[in-house]
Coordinates of C-alpha atoms in Angstrom, one line a residue:
X1 CA 281.5 -144.9 218.9
X2 CA 277.9 -144.9 217.5
X3 CA 275.6 -147.8 217.1
X4 CA 272.7 -147.6 214.5
X5 CA 269.7 -149.5 215.8
X6 CA 267.9 -151.5 213.1
X7 CA 266.1 -154.3 214.8
X8 CA 265.7 -155.4 218.4
X9 CA 267.4 -158.7 218.1
X10 CA 270.7 -157.5 216.6
X11 CA 270.7 -154.5 219.1
X12 CA 270.4 -156.7 222.1
X13 CA 273.2 -158.9 220.9
X14 CA 275.6 -156.0 220.6
X15 CA 278.5 -156.0 223.1
X16 CA 278.6 -152.4 224.4
X17 CA 281.4 -153.0 226.8
X18 CA 284.6 -155.1 226.1
X19 CA 284.9 -158.0 228.6
X20 CA 288.6 -157.6 229.1
X21 CA 289.3 -155.1 231.8
X22 CA 292.7 -154.3 230.4
X23 CA 290.9 -152.4 227.6
X24 CA 288.9 -150.2 230.0
X25 CA 291.3 -147.7 231.6
X26 CA 290.0 -145.4 234.2
X27 CA 288.8 -142.2 232.5
X28 CA 287.9 -144.0 229.3
X29 CA 284.9 -142.3 227.7
X30 CA 282.3 -144.0 225.5
X31 CA 279.5 -142.3 223.5
X32 CA 276.2 -143.8 222.5
X33 CA 274.0 -141.9 220.1
X34 CA 270.5 -142.8 218.9
X35 CA 268.5 -140.9 216.3
X36 CA 265.0 -142.3 215.6
X37 CA 261.6 -142.7 217.2
X38 CA 260.5 -143.5 220.7
X39 CA 257.2 -144.8 222.1
X40 CA 255.5 -146.3 225.2
X41 CA 255.3 -150.0 226.0
X42 CA 253.5 -151.8 228.8
X43 CA 255.6 -151.6 232.0
X44 CA 256.6 -155.1 232.8
X45 CA 258.2 -154.5 236.2
X46 CA 255.8 -152.4 238.1
X47 CA 258.1 -149.4 238.2
X48 CA 255.9 -146.9 236.3
X49 CA 252.9 -145.5 238.2
X50 CA 251.2 -144.8 234.9
X51 CA 252.0 -148.3 233.5
X52 CA 253.3 -146.5 230.4
X53 CA 257.1 -147.1 230.0
X54 CA 259.3 -145.1 227.6
X55 CA 260.9 -147.2 224.9
X56 CA 263.1 -146.9 221.9
X57 CA 261.2 -147.9 218.7
X58 CA 263.3 -150.2 216.5
X59 CA 261.7 -151.3 213.2
X60 CA 260.3 -154.6 214.6
X61 CA 258.7 -153.2 217.7
X62 CA 255.4 -154.9 218.4
X63 CA 254.6 -153.5 221.8
X64 CA 254.5 -157.1 223.1
X65 CA 257.6 -159.3 222.8
X66 CA 259.9 -157.0 220.7
X67 CA 260.4 -153.9 222.8
X68 CA 263.4 -151.9 223.9
X69 CA 262.2 -150.4 227.2
X70 CA 264.0 -147.8 229.3
X71 CA 264.7 -150.6 231.8
X72 CA 266.5 -152.7 229.2
X73 CA 268.4 -149.6 228.0
X74 CA 269.6 -148.8 231.4
X75 CA 270.8 -152.3 232.0
X76 CA 272.7 -152.4 228.7
X77 CA 274.2 -148.9 228.9
X78 CA 274.5 -148.0 232.6
X79 CA 274.5 -151.1 234.8
X80 CA 276.9 -153.0 232.5
X81 CA 279.3 -150.1 232.3
X82 CA 282.7 -150.9 233.9
X83 CA 283.6 -148.8 236.9
X84 CA 286.0 -146.0 235.9
X85 CA 284.5 -145.7 232.4
X86 CA 282.4 -142.6 231.6
X87 CA 279.3 -142.9 229.4
X88 CA 277.7 -140.1 227.4
X89 CA 274.4 -141.3 225.9
X90 CA 272.5 -139.0 223.6
X91 CA 269.0 -139.6 222.2
X92 CA 267.3 -137.7 219.4
X93 CA 263.9 -139.3 219.9
X94 CA 261.1 -139.4 222.4
X95 CA 262.6 -140.7 225.6
X96 CA 261.8 -139.3 229.1
X97 CA 263.1 -140.5 232.4
X98 CA 265.1 -143.3 230.6
X99 CA 267.6 -144.0 233.4
X100 CA 265.6 -142.6 236.3
X101 CA 268.4 -143.0 238.8
X102 CA 270.3 -140.0 237.6
X103 CA 269.6 -136.3 238.2
X104 CA 267.9 -133.8 235.9
X105 CA 270.0 -130.7 235.5
X106 CA 268.0 -127.4 235.3
X107 CA 269.9 -125.1 233.0
X108 CA 268.1 -122.1 234.3
X109 CA 269.9 -122.8 237.6
X110 CA 273.4 -123.4 236.1
X111 CA 273.4 -120.1 234.3
X112 CA 272.3 -118.4 231.2
X113 CA 273.6 -119.2 227.7
X114 CA 276.7 -117.1 227.1
X115 CA 277.1 -118.1 223.4
X116 CA 276.5 -115.3 221.0
X117 CA 274.6 -115.9 217.8
X118 CA 274.3 -114.1 214.5
X119 CA 270.7 -113.9 213.5
X120 CA 269.9 -116.4 210.7
X121 CA 273.4 -117.9 210.5
X122 CA 273.0 -121.7 210.3
X123 CA 269.4 -121.5 211.4
X124 CA 266.6 -122.9 209.2
X125 CA 263.5 -120.8 209.0
X126 CA 260.4 -122.8 210.2
X127 CA 258.9 -122.4 206.7
X128 CA 261.8 -124.5 205.4
X129 CA 260.7 -127.4 207.6
X130 CA 257.7 -128.8 205.6
X131 CA 255.9 -131.7 207.2
X132 CA 257.6 -131.5 210.6
X133 CA 256.6 -134.5 212.6
X134 CA 257.0 -135.7 216.2
X135 CA 259.5 -138.3 216.9
X136 CA 257.0 -140.0 219.1
X137 CA 255.2 -143.1 217.7
X138 CA 251.9 -143.7 219.6
X139 CA 251.3 -147.3 220.7
X140 CA 248.5 -149.2 218.9
X141 CA 245.0 -148.7 220.5
X142 CA 245.0 -152.2 222.0
X143 CA 248.4 -151.7 223.7
X144 CA 247.3 -148.2 224.9
X145 CA 244.1 -149.7 226.4
X146 CA 246.1 -152.3 228.3
X147 CA 248.4 -149.7 229.7
X148 CA 245.4 -147.5 230.8
X149 CA 243.8 -150.5 232.5
X150 CA 247.0 -151.3 234.3
X151 CA 247.3 -147.7 235.4
X152 CA 243.8 -147.7 236.8
X153 CA 244.5 -150.9 238.8
X154 CA 247.7 -149.5 240.2
X155 CA 246.0 -146.3 241.2
X156 CA 243.5 -148.3 243.3
X157 CA 246.2 -150.4 245.0
X158 CA 247.0 -149.3 248.5
X159 CA 250.6 -150.6 248.0
X160 CA 251.3 -148.5 245.0
X161 CA 252.7 -145.4 246.7
X162 CA 255.0 -147.4 249.1
X163 CA 256.2 -149.6 246.2
X164 CA 257.2 -146.6 244.1
X165 CA 258.8 -144.8 247.0
X166 CA 260.9 -147.8 248.0
X167 CA 261.9 -148.4 244.4
X168 CA 263.0 -144.8 243.9
X169 CA 265.0 -144.9 247.2
X170 CA 266.8 -148.1 246.1
X171 CA 267.9 -146.5 242.8
X172 CA 269.7 -143.6 244.6
X173 CA 273.4 -144.1 243.9
X174 CA 272.8 -147.6 242.8
X175 CA 275.3 -147.9 239.9
X176 CA 278.0 -145.4 241.1
X177 CA 279.1 -144.7 237.6
X178 CA 279.7 -141.4 235.8
X179 CA 276.8 -141.2 233.3
X180 CA 275.5 -138.3 231.3
X181 CA 272.2 -138.7 229.5
X182 CA 271.3 -136.1 226.8
X183 CA 267.7 -136.1 225.5
X184 CA 266.2 -134.1 222.7
X185 CA 263.4 -132.7 224.8
X186 CA 262.2 -131.9 228.2
X187 CA 259.5 -134.1 229.8
X188 CA 256.6 -131.8 228.8
X189 CA 257.7 -131.5 225.2
X190 CA 257.8 -133.7 222.1
X191 CA 260.9 -133.9 219.8
X192 CA 260.3 -133.2 216.2
X193 CA 262.0 -134.0 212.8
X194 CA 261.7 -132.1 209.6
X195 CA 263.4 -131.1 206.4
X196 CA 266.8 -129.6 207.1
X197 CA 269.4 -129.1 204.5
X198 CA 267.4 -131.2 202.0
X199 CA 267.3 -134.1 204.4
X200 CA 264.7 -135.3 206.9
X201 CA 266.4 -135.4 210.3
X202 CA 265.7 -134.8 214.0
X203 CA 266.1 -131.1 214.8
X204 CA 268.2 -132.1 217.9
X205 CA 270.6 -133.8 215.6
X206 CA 270.7 -130.7 213.4
X207 CA 271.3 -128.5 216.5
X208 CA 274.1 -130.8 217.7
X209 CA 276.0 -130.7 214.3
X210 CA 275.4 -127.0 213.9
X211 CA 276.5 -126.2 217.4
X212 CA 279.7 -128.1 216.9
X213 CA 280.5 -125.8 214.0
X214 CA 279.8 -122.7 216.1
X215 CA 281.5 -123.4 219.4
X216 CA 285.3 -123.5 220.0
X217 CA 287.2 -126.7 219.5
X218 CA 286.8 -129.1 222.4
X219 CA 283.8 -127.3 224.0
X220 CA 282.6 -127.9 227.5
X221 CA 279.3 -129.8 227.8
X222 CA 277.6 -126.6 229.1
X223 CA 278.8 -124.6 226.2
X224 CA 277.7 -127.2 223.7
X225 CA 274.2 -127.7 225.2
X226 CA 273.9 -123.9 225.5
X227 CA 274.6 -123.5 221.8
X228 CA 272.2 -126.3 220.9
X229 CA 269.3 -124.7 222.9
X230 CA 270.2 -121.3 221.5
X231 CA 269.8 -122.7 217.9
X232 CA 266.5 -124.5 218.8
X233 CA 265.1 -121.3 220.4
X234 CA 266.1 -119.2 217.4
X235 CA 264.5 -121.7 215.0
X236 CA 261.3 -121.7 217.2
X237 CA 261.3 -125.5 217.4
X238 CA 259.4 -125.7 220.6
X239 CA 261.8 -128.1 222.2
X240 CA 264.8 -127.9 224.5
X241 CA 267.7 -130.3 225.0
X242 CA 267.6 -131.8 228.5
X243 CA 270.5 -133.3 230.5
X244 CA 270.6 -135.9 233.3
X245 CA 273.8 -136.7 235.1
X246 CA 274.8 -139.4 237.6
X247 CA 274.9 -138.4 241.2
X248 CA 278.7 -138.5 241.4
X249 CA 279.1 -136.0 238.6
X250 CA 278.8 -132.5 240.1
X251 CA 276.8 -129.9 238.2
X252 CA 279.7 -127.5 238.8
X253 CA 281.8 -129.8 236.6
X254 CA 279.7 -129.2 233.5
X255 CA 281.3 -125.9 232.7
X256 CA 284.7 -127.7 232.3
X257 CA 283.5 -131.2 231.3
X258 CA 284.8 -131.9 227.8
X259 CA 282.4 -134.0 225.8
X260 CA 284.6 -134.6 222.8
X261 CA 288.0 -135.1 224.5
X262 CA 289.5 -138.6 224.0
X263 CA 286.4 -140.0 222.2

């Protein structure tokens, strides 16, 4: 199932998980997909050493009251997930470290991409992407200044290091659910959008739909992400899809984990 985020209020009122446990069989799989912009908002809970917290960017974001921070996102999608239900959350926007209590998978460790590509097939040439833009919306100067001031204050606090270490330890294995987080970029990159097939869309969304056409039916997660990153590399997009998984989902499972099965 896919939810289209329009405004913060309606999004926060969405019921992501049915309340009746009878409709949540063990092994049930849910998919959340967001394509749009991300930003930074002031960290309200003291969990970010930089005081800059990643956030989705609905149309009414004001960097004050109307925000959709990674903390809120984690509570709605992860902590509210019934046990026994698997969640796959994918974001084609700026969003780094959104759940923070699940582990980054390094695809250079899990193995090289085995998908074979034909040069130019289904791959837009960069010259066909006029006006490519980042999917990161910078916060207004006043909000950025407040975050910088808070970051300086935290850096001077002798309690800062202990606070963040204790918080990180408390997150380890906290929710105990099977969660996969797919983001459009690695931490050091910015996701972009541009003109693809006569439409403006995120290139990660383009890579996902194109990869689904290339790989075999019911691909494993590893095959699908390998295909997506192969397309992004061939198109010289300068970004690579990143995956985080919950602690109780073994990296070894990714070669057989079926993303599309039973969704």
